């Protein structure tokens, strides 16, 4: 409606052969190779896709249930037909069992331990791959064992029963992708590729708390389906942190109140792969090999810029469509300079910084030398909201150091057609720097809400590098120095009529931190899908413990347009 064309994703099939009907004169039906033009072309145009989608929704409305439909397009007239419709059973059955809890029984010898990702258990033969060059010999259904993963590994991760790595922590690539694909993973074992051998049957257990264990042989374990209707209702909203568009539709049955943090870095590094400025100015990339790779990536697209905008819009749209009409808060890119430099062609545009964590990141990029790259991000967000009709997308600005910086960023957004307040556009700010708390009233005058990034806020309040293993005993989001600031920003935001969420790791790991947040009157917490059920239960318990004392939040009065 309203002129929107909500085609969230397109896939170009290979279509190497076609079956040609022989006709009524007794000629044989033939299988022939397709032409190069046919292989390159999409089978349906946008109007035809939208027509079929409208017919499908009308059929499902008529029957009142999900339907499995077949359609055809007449080769001579181009007319579309619906051939049949029957109740859908495969996805309906699979989806209901998607949310499960696991309990380990008798198990073999402990072979390895590491950080557990997810709460599932899986068993199967190990497939040990030393590098991405060996991906071709991966056996679907095996346990993927490797040193470390990067975007090249995603296709085999989708086929794995579980993932075990030598290196990496809870925020590593392997952990993020496994979490969103619902795969049990054990990261940072130190020696998996040395201890495990191809074909060894192992059990990967993430059902025993923070430490994951690889057991010898096939352990006994039981799996129990979760009834999503039994998840308690809470006043404090619980939202999801998401990054991977391919997993967007996996968790739609969770009774989440929306998405509190959609990170677009994953889309840029996995789907787009290139630095935005390298797409805009490929002649500035010194390496002929990288220039050739850029040309190959964008071949067939109207322009390299359109490649970036369309790919980013498609990724964001999948995250937003899975939760429509609930709010989906999309954070603009927050790579550090060393991470931007690793994108194809990125080295030409990124300075070397001694401390990228405190360097040219977040808001400071958007109105300076990265401004043209940020304009492409704005174009993608505008397309998702206005052309695809996903108006539930809220934009969030990361690492915004001062109110003056906020003004500069909002001005650049408005120049690119994203004006706060127009067409219902809300703009949030990450609260992850002490200045965001100290000047909360000034930030509240410029933004519609705050999302507390407890990892960065803790790092900057306590002066502790969040990635330092030597200092990990000092890194504590529950420290009074941090909790006082969190209470302060919640109170200041509510006085200004603004909402506050928190999207760090702490609520997933610490029930007492959830109790503190509920007591402080936070509007929502945003957590990874694998910890949603646990956090929801902890929030309900915290609200019950507080009893009749309604937190001083504007939750009941603030309604979303």
Coordinates of C-alpha atoms in Angstrom, one line a residue:
X1 CA 0.0 0.0 0.0
X2 CA 1.0 3.7 -0.3
X3 CA 3.2 2.9 -3.3
X4 CA 5.6 0.7 -1.3
X5 CA 7.3 -2.2 -3.0
X6 CA 8.2 -4.5 -0.1
X7 CA 10.5 -7.0 -1.9
X8 CA 12.9 -7.9 0.9
X9 CA 15.2 -10.2 -0.9
X10 CA 15.9 -11.6 -4.4
X11 CA 17.9 -14.7 -5.3
X12 CA 19.1 -15.3 -8.9
X13 CA 18.9 -19.0 -9.5
X14 CA 21.4 -20.8 -11.8
X15 CA 18.8 -22.1 -14.3
X16 CA 21.3 -24.1 -16.3
X17 CA 18.7 -26.2 -18.2
X18 CA 15.1 -25.9 -19.1
X19 CA 12.4 -28.4 -20.1
X20 CA 10.7 -27.6 -23.4
X21 CA 7.2 -29.0 -24.1
X22 CA 7.1 -31.0 -27.3
X23 CA 3.5 -29.9 -28.1
X24 CA 0.6 -32.1 -29.2
X25 CA 2.1 -33.4 -32.5
X26 CA 3.9 -36.2 -30.8
X27 CA 7.2 -34.4 -30.6
X28 CA 9.3 -35.3 -27.6
X29 CA 9.7 -33.0 -24.6
X30 CA 13.3 -31.9 -24.5
X31 CA 15.8 -30.8 -21.9
X32 CA 18.0 -28.0 -23.3
X33 CA 20.7 -25.6 -22.0
X34 CA 19.5 -22.1 -21.2
X35 CA 21.1 -19.1 -22.9
X36 CA 23.5 -16.8 -20.9
X37 CA 20.9 -14.1 -21.0
X38 CA 18.3 -16.4 -19.5
X39 CA 20.7 -17.4 -16.7
X40 CA 21.5 -13.8 -15.9
X41 CA 17.8 -12.7 -15.8
X42 CA 15.3 -12.9 -12.9
X43 CA 12.3 -15.2 -13.7
X44 CA 9.8 -12.6 -12.4
X45 CA 9.6 -8.8 -12.5
X46 CA 8.8 -6.8 -9.4
X47 CA 5.2 -6.3 -10.3
X48 CA 4.7 -10.1 -10.8
X49 CA 6.4 -10.8 -7.4
X50 CA 4.1 -8.3 -5.7
X51 CA 1.0 -9.8 -7.5
X52 CA 1.9 -13.3 -6.3
X53 CA 2.5 -12.1 -2.8
X54 CA -0.9 -10.4 -2.6
X55 CA -2.6 -13.5 -4.0
X56 CA -0.8 -15.6 -1.4
X57 CA -1.9 -13.4 1.5
X58 CA -5.5 -13.5 0.2
X59 CA -5.4 -17.3 0.1
X60 CA -4.0 -17.6 3.6
X61 CA -6.6 -15.1 4.9
X62 CA -9.3 -17.2 3.3
X63 CA -8.1 -20.5 4.9
X64 CA -7.0 -18.9 8.1
X65 CA -3.7 -20.9 8.2
X66 CA -0.2 -21.1 6.5
X67 CA -0.6 -22.5 3.0
X68 CA 1.7 -24.3 0.6
X69 CA 1.0 -22.9 -2.9
X70 CA 2.1 -23.6 -6.5
X71 CA 2.0 -21.1 -9.3
X72 CA 2.9 -21.0 -12.9
X73 CA 3.5 -18.4 -15.6
X74 CA 2.2 -19.0 -19.1
X75 CA 5.2 -19.1 -21.5
X76 CA 3.2 -17.5 -24.4
X77 CA 1.0 -14.9 -22.7
X78 CA 3.0 -14.1 -19.6
X79 CA -0.1 -14.6 -17.4
X80 CA 0.3 -15.8 -13.8
X81 CA -1.8 -18.7 -12.4
X82 CA -2.2 -20.2 -9.0
X83 CA -2.3 -24.0 -9.6
X84 CA -3.1 -25.3 -6.1
X85 CA -3.0 -24.5 -2.4
X86 CA -2.9 -26.9 0.6
X87 CA -2.0 -26.5 4.3
X88 CA 1.7 -26.0 4.9
X89 CA 3.2 -28.7 7.3
X90 CA 7.0 -28.8 7.0
X91 CA 7.8 -25.3 8.3
X92 CA 4.9 -25.2 10.7
X93 CA 6.1 -28.4 12.4
X94 CA 9.8 -27.4 12.3
X95 CA 9.1 -23.9 13.7
X96 CA 7.1 -25.1 16.7
X97 CA 10.2 -27.2 17.8
X98 CA 12.7 -24.4 17.2
X99 CA 12.9 -23.3 20.8
X100 CA 14.4 -26.1 22.8
X101 CA 16.2 -26.8 26.1
X102 CA 18.8 -29.6 26.5
X103 CA 20.0 -31.8 29.4
X104 CA 23.2 -33.9 29.3
X105 CA 23.1 -37.5 30.6
X106 CA 26.0 -40.0 30.5
X107 CA 29.0 -38.8 28.5
X108 CA 32.5 -39.9 27.5
X109 CA 35.8 -38.4 28.5
X110 CA 36.3 -34.6 28.4
X111 CA 38.5 -33.7 25.5
X112 CA 38.3 -29.9 25.4
X113 CA 36.7 -26.9 27.1
X114 CA 36.1 -23.4 25.9
X115 CA 33.5 -20.6 26.0
X116 CA 30.0 -22.0 25.3
X117 CA 27.8 -20.2 22.7
X118 CA 24.1 -21.1 22.9
X119 CA 22.6 -23.7 25.2
X120 CA 22.3 -26.7 22.8
X121 CA 24.0 -30.1 22.6
X122 CA 25.0 -31.8 19.3
X123 CA 26.9 -34.9 18.4
X124 CA 28.6 -36.1 15.1
X125 CA 31.9 -36.8 13.4
X126 CA 34.5 -34.1 13.6
X127 CA 35.6 -32.5 10.4
X128 CA 39.0 -30.7 11.0
X129 CA 39.7 -27.9 8.4
X130 CA 43.0 -26.0 8.7
X131 CA 42.0 -23.2 6.4
X132 CA 39.1 -21.9 4.2
X133 CA 40.8 -23.5 1.2
X134 CA 39.7 -26.9 2.5
X135 CA 36.0 -25.9 2.8
X136 CA 35.1 -28.1 -0.2
X137 CA 35.7 -31.3 1.8
X138 CA 33.3 -30.4 4.6
X139 CA 30.7 -33.1 5.2
X140 CA 27.3 -31.7 6.0
X141 CA 26.1 -32.6 9.5
X142 CA 29.7 -32.8 10.9
X143 CA 31.1 -30.9 13.8
X144 CA 33.2 -28.1 12.2
X145 CA 36.6 -27.9 13.9
X146 CA 38.9 -25.1 12.9
X147 CA 41.4 -22.5 14.2
X148 CA 39.2 -19.4 13.7
X149 CA 36.4 -18.4 11.3
X150 CA 35.7 -15.4 9.1
X151 CA 33.0 -14.5 6.6
X152 CA 34.4 -17.2 4.1
X153 CA 33.3 -19.9 6.5
X154 CA 29.6 -19.0 6.8
X155 CA 28.4 -21.4 4.0
X156 CA 29.8 -24.4 5.8
X157 CA 28.7 -23.2 9.2
X158 CA 25.2 -23.3 7.9
X159 CA 25.7 -27.1 7.2
X160 CA 27.4 -27.9 10.5
X161 CA 25.9 -29.7 13.5
X162 CA 28.2 -27.7 15.8
X163 CA 31.3 -25.5 15.7
X164 CA 34.6 -25.8 17.7
X165 CA 37.4 -23.3 17.4
X166 CA 40.9 -22.9 18.8
X167 CA 40.7 -19.1 19.1
X168 CA 38.1 -16.4 19.7
X169 CA 35.8 -15.2 22.5
X170 CA 32.1 -14.6 23.0
X171 CA 32.1 -11.7 20.5
X172 CA 34.2 -13.5 17.9
X173 CA 32.9 -14.1 14.4
X174 CA 32.3 -17.8 15.1
X175 CA 30.3 -17.0 18.3
X176 CA 28.1 -14.3 16.6
X177 CA 27.3 -16.5 13.5
X178 CA 26.7 -19.7 15.6
X179 CA 24.4 -17.8 18.0
X180 CA 22.3 -16.5 15.3
X181 CA 22.1 -19.8 13.3
X182 CA 21.2 -21.6 16.6
X183 CA 24.3 -23.7 16.4
X184 CA 26.1 -24.9 19.6
X185 CA 29.6 -23.6 19.5
X186 CA 32.7 -23.8 21.7
X187 CA 35.2 -21.1 21.0
X188 CA 38.7 -20.5 22.3
X189 CA 39.5 -24.1 23.2
X190 CA 43.2 -23.4 22.4
X191 CA 43.9 -26.8 20.8
X192 CA 40.9 -28.3 19.1
X193 CA 42.6 -28.7 15.7
X194 CA 45.5 -30.6 17.5
X195 CA 43.3 -32.8 19.8
X196 CA 40.5 -33.7 17.4
X197 CA 40.9 -35.8 14.2
X198 CA 38.7 -36.2 11.1
X199 CA 35.9 -38.7 11.7
X200 CA 36.2 -38.8 15.5
X201 CA 32.7 -39.0 16.9
X202 CA 32.3 -36.2 19.5
X203 CA 29.5 -34.5 21.5
X204 CA 29.5 -30.7 21.8
X205 CA 27.7 -29.6 25.0
X206 CA 26.8 -25.9 25.7
X207 CA 24.1 -26.9 28.2
X208 CA 26.3 -26.7 31.3
X209 CA 26.7 -22.9 31.8
X210 CA 29.4 -20.6 30.5
X211 CA 31.9 -23.4 29.9
X212 CA 31.4 -25.6 26.8
X213 CA 32.7 -29.1 26.8
X214 CA 33.7 -31.5 23.9
X215 CA 33.2 -35.1 25.0
X216 CA 34.5 -38.2 23.4
X217 CA 31.9 -40.3 21.6
X218 CA 28.1 -39.8 21.4
X219 CA 26.8 -38.7 24.8
X220 CA 23.3 -39.3 26.1
X221 CA 21.2 -36.1 26.2
X222 CA 17.6 -35.1 26.1
X223 CA 16.0 -32.3 24.2
X224 CA 12.8 -30.6 25.3
X225 CA 10.7 -28.2 23.2
X226 CA 9.8 -24.9 24.8
X227 CA 6.3 -23.6 24.9
X228 CA 6.6 -20.0 23.9
X229 CA 3.1 -19.3 25.4
X230 CA 4.5 -20.2 28.8
X231 CA 7.1 -17.4 28.7
X232 CA 6.0 -14.8 31.3
X233 CA 4.7 -11.4 30.3
X234 CA 6.7 -8.5 31.7
X235 CA 6.3 -4.8 32.1
X236 CA 10.0 -4.2 31.2
X237 CA 10.3 -5.0 27.5
X238 CA 12.8 -7.6 26.3
X239 CA 14.1 -7.1 22.8
X240 CA 16.7 -9.0 20.7
X241 CA 20.2 -8.1 19.5
X242 CA 20.6 -9.3 15.9
X243 CA 23.2 -9.0 13.2
X244 CA 22.9 -11.8 10.7
X245 CA 20.1 -11.4 8.1
X246 CA 20.2 -15.1 7.1
X247 CA 19.1 -15.9 10.7
X248 CA 16.5 -13.1 11.0
X249 CA 13.5 -15.4 10.5
X250 CA 14.8 -18.1 12.8
X251 CA 13.6 -16.4 16.0
X252 CA 10.3 -14.9 15.0
X253 CA 8.3 -17.1 17.4
X254 CA 10.1 -15.6 20.4
X255 CA 7.6 -13.2 22.1
X256 CA 10.2 -10.4 21.8
X257 CA 9.1 -6.7 21.8
X258 CA 11.2 -5.9 18.8
X259 CA 15.0 -5.5 18.1
X260 CA 17.0 -3.3 20.4
X261 CA 20.2 -3.5 18.4
X262 CA 20.5 -4.5 14.7
X263 CA 24.2 -4.2 13.8
X264 CA 24.9 -3.5 10.2
X265 CA 28.7 -4.3 10.4
X266 CA 27.8 -8.0 9.8
X267 CA 25.9 -7.1 6.5
X268 CA 28.8 -4.9 5.3
X269 CA 31.6 -7.5 6.1
X270 CA 29.7 -10.6 4.9
X271 CA 27.3 -9.5 2.1
X272 CA 29.0 -6.4 0.7
X273 CA 32.6 -7.2 1.6
X274 CA 33.9 -3.8 0.3
X275 CA 34.7 -0.5 1.9
X276 CA 32.1 2.1 0.9
X277 CA 34.6 4.7 -0.1
X278 CA 36.5 2.1 -2.2
X279 CA 33.2 1.6 -4.1
X280 CA 32.8 5.3 -4.6
X281 CA 36.5 5.9 -5.5
X282 CA 38.1 2.7 -6.8
X283 CA 40.8 4.7 -8.5
X284 CA 42.2 5.5 -5.0
X285 CA 42.8 1.8 -4.3
X286 CA 46.5 1.2 -5.1
X287 CA 46.4 -2.6 -5.5
X288 CA 45.4 -3.8 -9.0
X289 CA 44.3 -7.1 -7.4
X290 CA 41.9 -5.3 -5.1
X291 CA 40.6 -3.0 -7.9
X292 CA 39.9 -6.2 -10.0
X293 CA 38.1 -7.8 -7.0
X294 CA 35.9 -4.6 -6.6
X295 CA 35.0 -4.7 -10.3
X296 CA 34.1 -8.3 -10.0
X297 CA 31.9 -7.8 -6.9
X298 CA 29.9 -5.0 -8.6
X299 CA 29.6 -6.5 -12.1
X300 CA 26.1 -6.4 -13.4
X301 CA 25.0 -3.6 -11.0
X302 CA 24.0 -0.2 -12.4
X303 CA 26.8 1.3 -10.3
X304 CA 29.1 0.3 -7.4
X305 CA 27.1 2.7 -5.1
X306 CA 23.8 0.9 -6.0
X307 CA 25.5 -2.4 -5.2
X308 CA 26.2 -1.1 -1.7
X309 CA 22.8 0.6 -1.1
X310 CA 20.8 -2.4 -2.5
X311 CA 22.8 -5.0 -0.5
X312 CA 22.6 -3.1 2.7
X313 CA 18.9 -2.3 2.3
X314 CA 18.2 -5.9 1.6
X315 CA 20.0 -7.0 4.8
X316 CA 18.3 -4.4 7.0
X317 CA 14.9 -5.2 5.4
X318 CA 15.2 -8.9 6.4
X319 CA 16.0 -7.9 10.0
X320 CA 13.1 -5.4 10.1
X321 CA 10.5 -7.6 8.2
X322 CA 11.0 -10.5 10.7
X323 CA 9.7 -8.3 13.5
X324 CA 7.3 -5.8 11.8
X325 CA 5.5 -3.8 13.1
X326 CA 7.5 -3.9 16.3
X327 CA 10.4 -1.4 16.5
X328 CA 13.8 -2.5 15.0
X329 CA 16.6 -0.2 16.1
X330 CA 19.3 -0.2 13.4
X331 CA 22.7 1.1 14.5
X332 CA 24.7 2.8 11.7
X333 CA 28.2 1.3 11.2
X334 CA 30.5 1.1 14.2
X335 CA 33.7 -0.5 12.8
X336 CA 37.0 0.7 14.3
X337 CA 39.5 2.0 11.7
X338 CA 41.5 -1.3 11.8
X339 CA 38.2 -3.2 11.0
X340 CA 37.3 -0.8 8.2
X341 CA 40.8 -1.3 6.8
X342 CA 40.2 -5.1 6.5
X343 CA 37.3 -4.5 4.1
X344 CA 38.1 -4.8 0.4
X345 CA 39.9 -1.6 -0.7
X346 CA 39.7 -0.3 2.9
X347 CA 43.4 0.3 3.6
X348 CA 43.5 3.2 1.2
X349 CA 41.0 5.2 3.3
X350 CA 41.8 4.3 6.9
X351 CA 44.5 5.9 9.0
X352 CA 46.7 3.7 11.3
X353 CA 45.7 4.4 14.9
X354 CA 47.5 3.3 18.1
X355 CA 44.1 2.9 19.9
X356 CA 41.3 2.3 17.4
X357 CA 38.8 1.7 20.3
X358 CA 39.2 5.4 21.2
X359 CA 39.8 6.6 17.7
X360 CA 37.9 7.6 14.6
X361 CA 34.8 5.6 15.1
X362 CA 31.0 6.1 15.3
X363 CA 29.5 9.6 14.9
X364 CA 32.9 11.3 14.4
X365 CA 33.2 9.6 11.0
X366 CA 29.8 10.7 9.6
X367 CA 30.4 14.4 9.1
X368 CA 34.1 14.2 8.3
X369 CA 36.1 12.2 5.7
X370 CA 33.7 9.2 5.7
X371 CA 30.7 11.4 5.0
X372 CA 30.2 10.0 1.5
X373 CA 30.2 6.5 2.9
X374 CA 27.7 7.5 5.6
X375 CA 25.5 9.0 2.8
X376 CA 25.2 5.5 1.3
X377 CA 24.1 4.1 4.6
X378 CA 21.5 6.8 4.9
X379 CA 20.2 6.0 1.4
X380 CA 19.8 2.3 2.3
X381 CA 17.9 3.2 5.5
X382 CA 15.7 5.6 3.6
X383 CA 15.0 2.9 1.0
X384 CA 14.0 0.4 3.7
X385 CA 11.6 2.8 5.4
X386 CA 10.1 4.6 2.3
X387 CA 10.3 2.2 -0.6
X388 CA 9.9 -1.1 1.2
X389 CA 7.5 0.4 3.8
X390 CA 9.3 -0.9 6.8
X391 CA 8.6 2.2 8.9
X392 CA 9.4 0.2 12.1
X393 CA 13.1 0.9 11.5
X394 CA 14.5 3.3 14.1
X395 CA 18.0 4.7 13.4
X396 CA 20.7 4.7 16.1
X397 CA 23.9 6.7 16.2
X398 CA 26.9 5.0 18.0
X399 CA 29.8 6.6 19.9
X400 CA 28.5 10.2 19.8
X401 CA 30.9 12.1 22.0
X402 CA 29.2 15.6 22.3
X403 CA 25.9 17.4 21.7
X404 CA 27.7 19.4 19.0
X405 CA 28.7 16.2 17.3
X406 CA 25.1 15.0 17.5
X407 CA 24.0 18.2 15.7
X408 CA 26.5 17.7 12.9
X409 CA 25.4 14.1 12.4
X410 CA 21.7 14.9 12.4
X411 CA 22.3 17.6 9.8
X412 CA 24.1 15.2 7.5
X413 CA 21.2 12.7 7.9
X414 CA 18.7 15.4 7.0
X415 CA 20.8 16.3 3.9
X416 CA 20.4 12.7 2.9
X417 CA 16.6 12.6 3.4
X418 CA 16.5 11.2 6.9
X419 CA 15.1 14.0 9.0
X420 CA 14.2 13.2 12.6
X421 CA 10.4 13.4 13.1
X422 CA 9.6 13.3 9.3
X423 CA 7.5 10.3 8.3
X424 CA 7.6 9.2 11.9
X425 CA 11.4 8.7 11.9
X426 CA 12.9 8.3 15.4
X427 CA 16.6 8.6 16.0
X428 CA 18.3 7.0 19.1
X429 CA 21.8 7.5 20.5
X430 CA 24.1 4.9 22.0
X431 CA 24.8 5.8 25.7
X432 CA 28.3 4.4 26.0
X433 CA 30.5 7.4 26.9
X434 CA 30.4 9.2 30.3
X435 CA 29.7 12.4 28.5
X436 CA 26.4 10.9 27.3
X437 CA 25.4 10.5 30.9
X438 CA 26.8 13.8 32.2
X439 CA 25.0 15.8 29.4
X440 CA 22.0 13.5 29.2
X441 CA 19.5 16.4 29.1
X442 CA 21.3 17.9 26.1
X443 CA 21.4 14.6 24.3
X444 CA 17.7 14.0 25.1
X445 CA 16.8 17.2 23.4
X446 CA 18.3 15.9 20.2
X447 CA 17.4 12.2 20.2
X448 CA 14.2 10.1 20.8
X449 CA 15.8 7.5 23.1
X450 CA 19.0 6.1 24.6
X451 CA 20.5 2.6 24.3
X452 CA 23.1 1.9 27.0
X453 CA 26.1 0.0 25.6
X454 CA 27.3 -1.4 28.9
X455 CA 30.5 -2.9 27.5
X456 CA 31.9 0.4 26.3
X457 CA 30.4 2.4 29.2
X458 CA 32.1 0.1 31.7
X459 CA 35.4 0.3 29.8
X460 CA 35.4 4.1 29.8
X461 CA 34.2 4.5 33.4
X462 CA 36.6 2.1 34.9
X463 CA 39.4 2.7 32.4
X464 CA 39.6 -1.1 31.6
X465 CA 40.3 -2.4 28.1
X466 CA 37.3 -4.7 27.6
X467 CA 39.5 -7.1 25.5
X468 CA 42.3 -7.4 28.0
X469 CA 42.5 -10.9 29.6
X470 CA 44.9 -9.6 32.3
X471 CA 42.3 -7.0 33.4
X472 CA 39.2 -9.1 33.1
X473 CA 38.8 -9.4 36.9
X474 CA 38.4 -5.6 37.0
X475 CA 35.8 -5.4 34.1
X476 CA 32.5 -5.3 36.0
X477 CA 29.3 -3.8 34.7
X478 CA 27.8 -4.2 38.2
X479 CA 30.4 -1.9 39.8
X480 CA 28.9 1.0 41.7
X481 CA 30.8 3.5 39.5
X482 CA 28.9 2.1 36.4
X483 CA 25.5 1.4 38.1
X484 CA 25.3 5.0 39.4
X485 CA 25.8 6.4 35.9
X486 CA 23.1 4.0 34.5
X487 CA 20.6 5.1 37.2
X488 CA 21.5 8.7 36.5
X489 CA 20.9 8.5 32.7
X490 CA 17.6 6.6 33.2
X491 CA 16.3 9.3 35.5
X492 CA 17.4 12.1 33.3
X493 CA 15.9 10.5 30.2
X494 CA 12.6 9.9 31.8
X495 CA 12.4 13.4 33.1
X496 CA 12.8 14.5 29.4
X497 CA 10.1 11.9 28.3
X498 CA 12.7 9.7 26.5
X499 CA 13.0 5.9 26.6
X500 CA 16.1 3.9 27.7
X501 CA 17.2 0.5 26.7
X502 CA 20.4 -1.5 27.5
X503 CA 22.0 -3.7 24.9
X504 CA 25.2 -5.1 26.5
X505 CA 26.1 -8.6 27.5
X506 CA 25.5 -8.2 31.3
X507 CA 21.7 -9.0 31.5
X508 CA 22.4 -12.4 29.7
X509 CA 25.0 -13.4 32.3
X510 CA 23.9 -11.9 35.6
X511 CA 20.4 -12.2 37.1
X512 CA 21.3 -9.6 39.8
X513 CA 22.2 -7.1 37.1
X514 CA 18.7 -7.6 35.6
X515 CA 17.3 -7.0 39.1
X516 CA 19.2 -3.7 39.3
X517 CA 18.0 -2.5 35.9
X518 CA 14.3 -3.3 36.7
X519 CA 14.7 -1.5 40.0
X520 CA 16.2 1.5 38.2
X521 CA 13.1 1.6 36.0
X522 CA 14.7 0.8 32.6
X523 CA 12.2 0.6 29.7
X524 CA 13.8 -2.4 28.0
X525 CA 16.8 -4.7 27.8
X526 CA 18.0 -6.1 24.5
X527 CA 19.7 -9.6 24.5
X528 CA 20.9 -12.3 22.1
X529 CA 18.2 -14.7 21.0
X530 CA 19.8 -17.7 22.8
X531 CA 19.5 -16.0 26.2
X532 CA 16.0 -14.4 25.6
X533 CA 14.0 -17.1 27.5
X534 CA 16.4 -17.0 30.5
X535 CA 16.5 -13.1 30.7
X536 CA 12.7 -12.9 30.3
X537 CA 12.3 -15.2 33.3
X538 CA 14.8 -13.2 35.3
X539 CA 13.0 -9.9 34.4
X540 CA 9.7 -11.5 35.6
X541 CA 11.3 -12.6 38.8
X542 CA 12.8 -9.1 39.4
X543 CA 9.4 -7.4 38.8
X544 CA 7.7 -9.8 41.2
X545 CA 10.4 -9.2 43.8
X546 CA 9.9 -5.4 43.5
X547 CA 6.2 -6.1 44.3
X548 CA 3.9 -3.2 44.1
X549 CA 6.6 -0.6 43.6
X550 CA 6.1 0.4 40.0
X551 CA 9.4 1.7 38.6
X552 CA 9.5 5.4 37.9
X553 CA 9.4 5.0 34.1
X554 CA 7.2 6.5 31.5
X555 CA 6.6 3.1 30.1
X556 CA 2.8 3.3 30.4
X557 CA 2.6 6.8 29.1
X558 CA 5.1 6.7 26.1
X559 CA 3.4 5.2 23.1
X560 CA 5.1 4.6 19.8
X561 CA 3.6 6.3 16.8

